[in-house]
Short mmCIF file of C-alpha atoms in Angstrom, two decimals:
data_model
loop_
_atom_site.label_atom_id
_atom_site.label_comp_id
_atom_site.label_asym_id
_atom_site.label_seq_id
_atom_site.Cartn_x
_atom_site.Cartn_y
_atom_site.Cartn_z
CA MET G 1 0.02 -0.15 0.06
CA THR G 2 1.29 3.43 -1.10
CA LEU G 3 0.24 6.32 0.92
CA HIS G 4 -0.14 9.46 -1.58
CA ILE G 5 0.65 12.75 0.05
CA PRO G 6 -0.85 15.84 -2.15
CA ARG G 7 1.81 18.36 -3.15
CA HIS G 8 -0.10 21.13 -1.43
CA ALA G 9 -0.23 19.69 2.21
CA ASN G 10 1.63 21.66 4.87
CA PHE G 11 2.64 19.85 7.70
CA SER G 12 4.40 22.54 9.57
CA THR G 13 1.19 24.31 10.78
CA VAL G 14 -0.65 21.18 12.01
CA GLN G 15 -0.82 21.08 15.95
CA THR G 16 -2.86 18.91 17.76
CA ASP G 17 -3.68 18.77 21.72
CA THR G 18 -1.55 15.75 22.14
CA MET G 19 1.33 17.50 20.87
CA PRO G 20 4.02 18.15 23.72
CA ARG G 21 4.20 21.64 24.55
CA GLU G 22 7.07 23.65 25.47
CA ILE G 23 7.78 23.85 29.18
CA LYS G 24 9.91 26.59 30.44
CA PRO G 25 12.05 25.70 33.64
CA THR G 26 11.84 27.87 36.55
CA PRO G 27 14.57 30.11 36.63
CA THR G 28 16.80 29.65 39.58
CA LEU G 29 16.88 32.25 42.36
CA ALA G 30 20.80 32.94 42.14
CA ALA G 31 20.51 33.26 37.87
CA THR G 32 17.52 35.71 38.71
CA LEU G 33 19.25 37.91 41.39
CA ALA G 34 22.52 37.91 38.89
CA ASN G 35 20.29 39.14 36.25
CA HIS G 36 18.04 41.78 38.15
CA ARG G 37 18.29 44.94 37.63
CA ILE G 38 18.86 45.79 41.40
CA TRP G 39 20.42 42.54 43.03
CA GLY G 40 22.67 42.59 39.67
CA LEU G 41 24.45 45.33 41.26
CA LEU G 42 26.04 43.02 43.86
CA GLY G 43 28.66 41.30 43.17
CA ALA G 44 28.94 37.47 42.95
CA ALA G 45 30.07 36.33 46.64
CA ASP G 46 27.51 39.21 47.81
CA LEU G 47 24.83 37.27 46.11
CA GLU G 48 26.16 33.76 47.13
CA ARG G 49 25.47 35.22 50.83
CA LEU G 50 22.09 36.64 49.82
CA VAL G 51 20.42 33.19 48.07
CA PRO G 52 19.80 31.69 51.14
CA LEU G 53 18.20 34.54 52.78
CA PHE G 54 15.33 34.35 50.80
CA HIS G 55 12.60 31.62 51.21
CA CYS G 56 11.02 30.22 48.03
CA GLU G 57 7.24 29.33 47.80
CA ASP G 58 5.04 27.96 44.87
CA ALA G 59 1.51 29.39 44.82
CA PRO G 60 -1.42 28.20 43.14
CA ASN G 61 -3.30 30.47 40.85
CA ALA G 62 -5.67 33.01 42.63
CA SER G 63 -3.87 32.40 46.03
CA THR G 64 -3.67 35.13 48.62
CA LEU G 65 0.11 36.24 48.88
CA LEU G 66 -0.39 39.22 51.28
CA THR G 67 -3.65 40.54 52.96
CA GLN G 68 -4.85 43.97 52.18
CA GLY G 69 -2.59 46.34 54.11
CA GLN G 70 0.30 43.87 54.77
CA LEU G 71 2.34 44.86 51.99
CA HIS G 72 4.92 45.85 54.21
CA THR G 73 5.63 42.78 56.08
CA ARG G 74 7.81 41.22 53.58
CA LEU G 75 9.35 41.69 49.94
CA GLY G 76 8.18 39.45 47.39
CA LEU G 77 10.34 38.89 43.86
CA ILE G 78 8.42 36.62 41.23
CA LEU G 79 10.53 34.06 39.77
CA GLN G 80 7.88 32.98 37.55
CA GLY G 81 4.31 33.36 36.89
CA ASP G 82 1.90 36.97 37.57
CA VAL G 83 0.98 38.56 40.77
CA SER G 84 -2.13 41.05 40.90
CA LEU G 85 -1.90 43.90 43.33
CA MET G 86 -5.19 45.39 44.33
CA ASP G 87 -7.42 47.88 46.15
CA PRO G 88 -10.62 46.20 45.99
CA ASP G 89 -12.03 49.33 47.79
CA LEU G 90 -10.48 51.73 45.32
CA GLY G 91 -10.66 49.38 42.04
CA LEU G 92 -7.23 49.52 41.45
CA LYS G 93 -5.18 46.78 40.31
CA ILE G 94 -1.83 46.04 38.40
CA ARG G 95 -0.12 43.28 37.05
CA LEU G 96 3.30 42.21 37.93
CA HIS G 97 5.56 39.55 35.99
CA ALA G 98 8.22 37.25 36.49
CA GLY G 99 11.55 39.64 37.88
CA GLU G 100 9.39 41.94 39.53
CA MET G 101 9.32 43.00 43.09
CA PHE G 102 6.28 43.92 45.16
CA GLY G 103 5.89 44.30 49.16
CA PHE G 104 8.42 45.77 51.85
CA GLY G 105 10.80 48.49 50.09
CA ALA G 106 9.57 47.75 46.25
CA THR G 107 8.06 50.75 44.86
CA PRO G 108 5.89 49.88 41.64
CA GLN G 109 4.74 53.10 40.32
CA HIS G 110 1.65 53.94 42.74
CA GLN G 111 1.87 50.96 45.03
CA LEU G 112 -0.21 51.57 47.87
CA THR G 113 0.45 50.06 51.36
CA THR G 114 -3.91 49.03 51.62
CA TRP G 115 -3.43 46.81 48.30
CA GLN G 116 -3.13 43.32 48.66
CA ALA G 117 -1.12 40.66 46.80
CA LYS G 118 -2.86 37.40 44.59
CA SER G 119 -1.23 35.15 42.26
CA ALA G 120 -2.72 35.56 39.25
CA THR G 121 -1.25 32.71 37.79
CA ALA G 122 0.43 29.77 39.36
CA CYS G 123 4.00 31.44 40.61
CA ARG G 124 6.81 31.01 42.28
CA ILE G 125 7.90 33.70 45.01
CA ALA G 126 11.09 34.42 46.64
CA TRP G 127 10.62 36.20 50.13
CA LEU G 128 12.63 38.27 51.88
CA LYS G 129 12.10 39.48 55.48
CA PRO G 130 12.32 43.22 56.29
CA ASP G 131 15.17 43.17 58.40
CA THR G 132 17.15 41.41 55.88
CA ILE G 133 16.73 44.18 53.57
CA VAL G 134 17.49 47.04 55.51
CA GLU G 135 20.49 45.04 56.55
CA VAL G 136 21.85 44.60 52.94
CA CYS G 137 21.13 48.31 52.31
CA ARG G 138 23.43 49.14 55.22
CA GLN G 139 26.38 47.01 53.79
CA HIS G 140 25.47 48.14 50.35
CA ARG G 141 24.40 51.74 50.09
CA GLU G 142 23.56 51.77 46.36
CA LEU G 143 20.87 49.40 47.12
CA GLY G 144 19.10 51.72 49.49
CA TYR G 145 18.06 54.06 46.41
CA PHE G 146 15.89 51.41 45.21
CA PHE G 147 14.03 50.36 48.59
CA THR G 148 12.42 53.26 50.06
#
């Protein structure tokens, strides 16, 4: 039996739900910090000392990361996924993506202390305590500009 394939057949556009989709690996915390616009200002040795001070956490979609008014209690660095900052009372909402920070000391445009943080997708967050940020800024004054 011979299979006849017409000349006009184009198989490059054929996709099915059973085809494997590209899965992007979660970047390591060390790699994210080294490539970050703020943390990347630190040297390799300083970053190596900083990594163990972060606590990484996976959050399913639509989970509350920080309740309303608690944004100042810790700093979150989004490693993978998206986070929504919102103030339901004021009807405000912004969406942050991988590589962005929120919470203590981070100042996305118009961030309010009354906002809450929720995962907008399944995400991975690296958390840092406020006292750690303060200490790092004392040791590296150039970072103090970014954490107000």
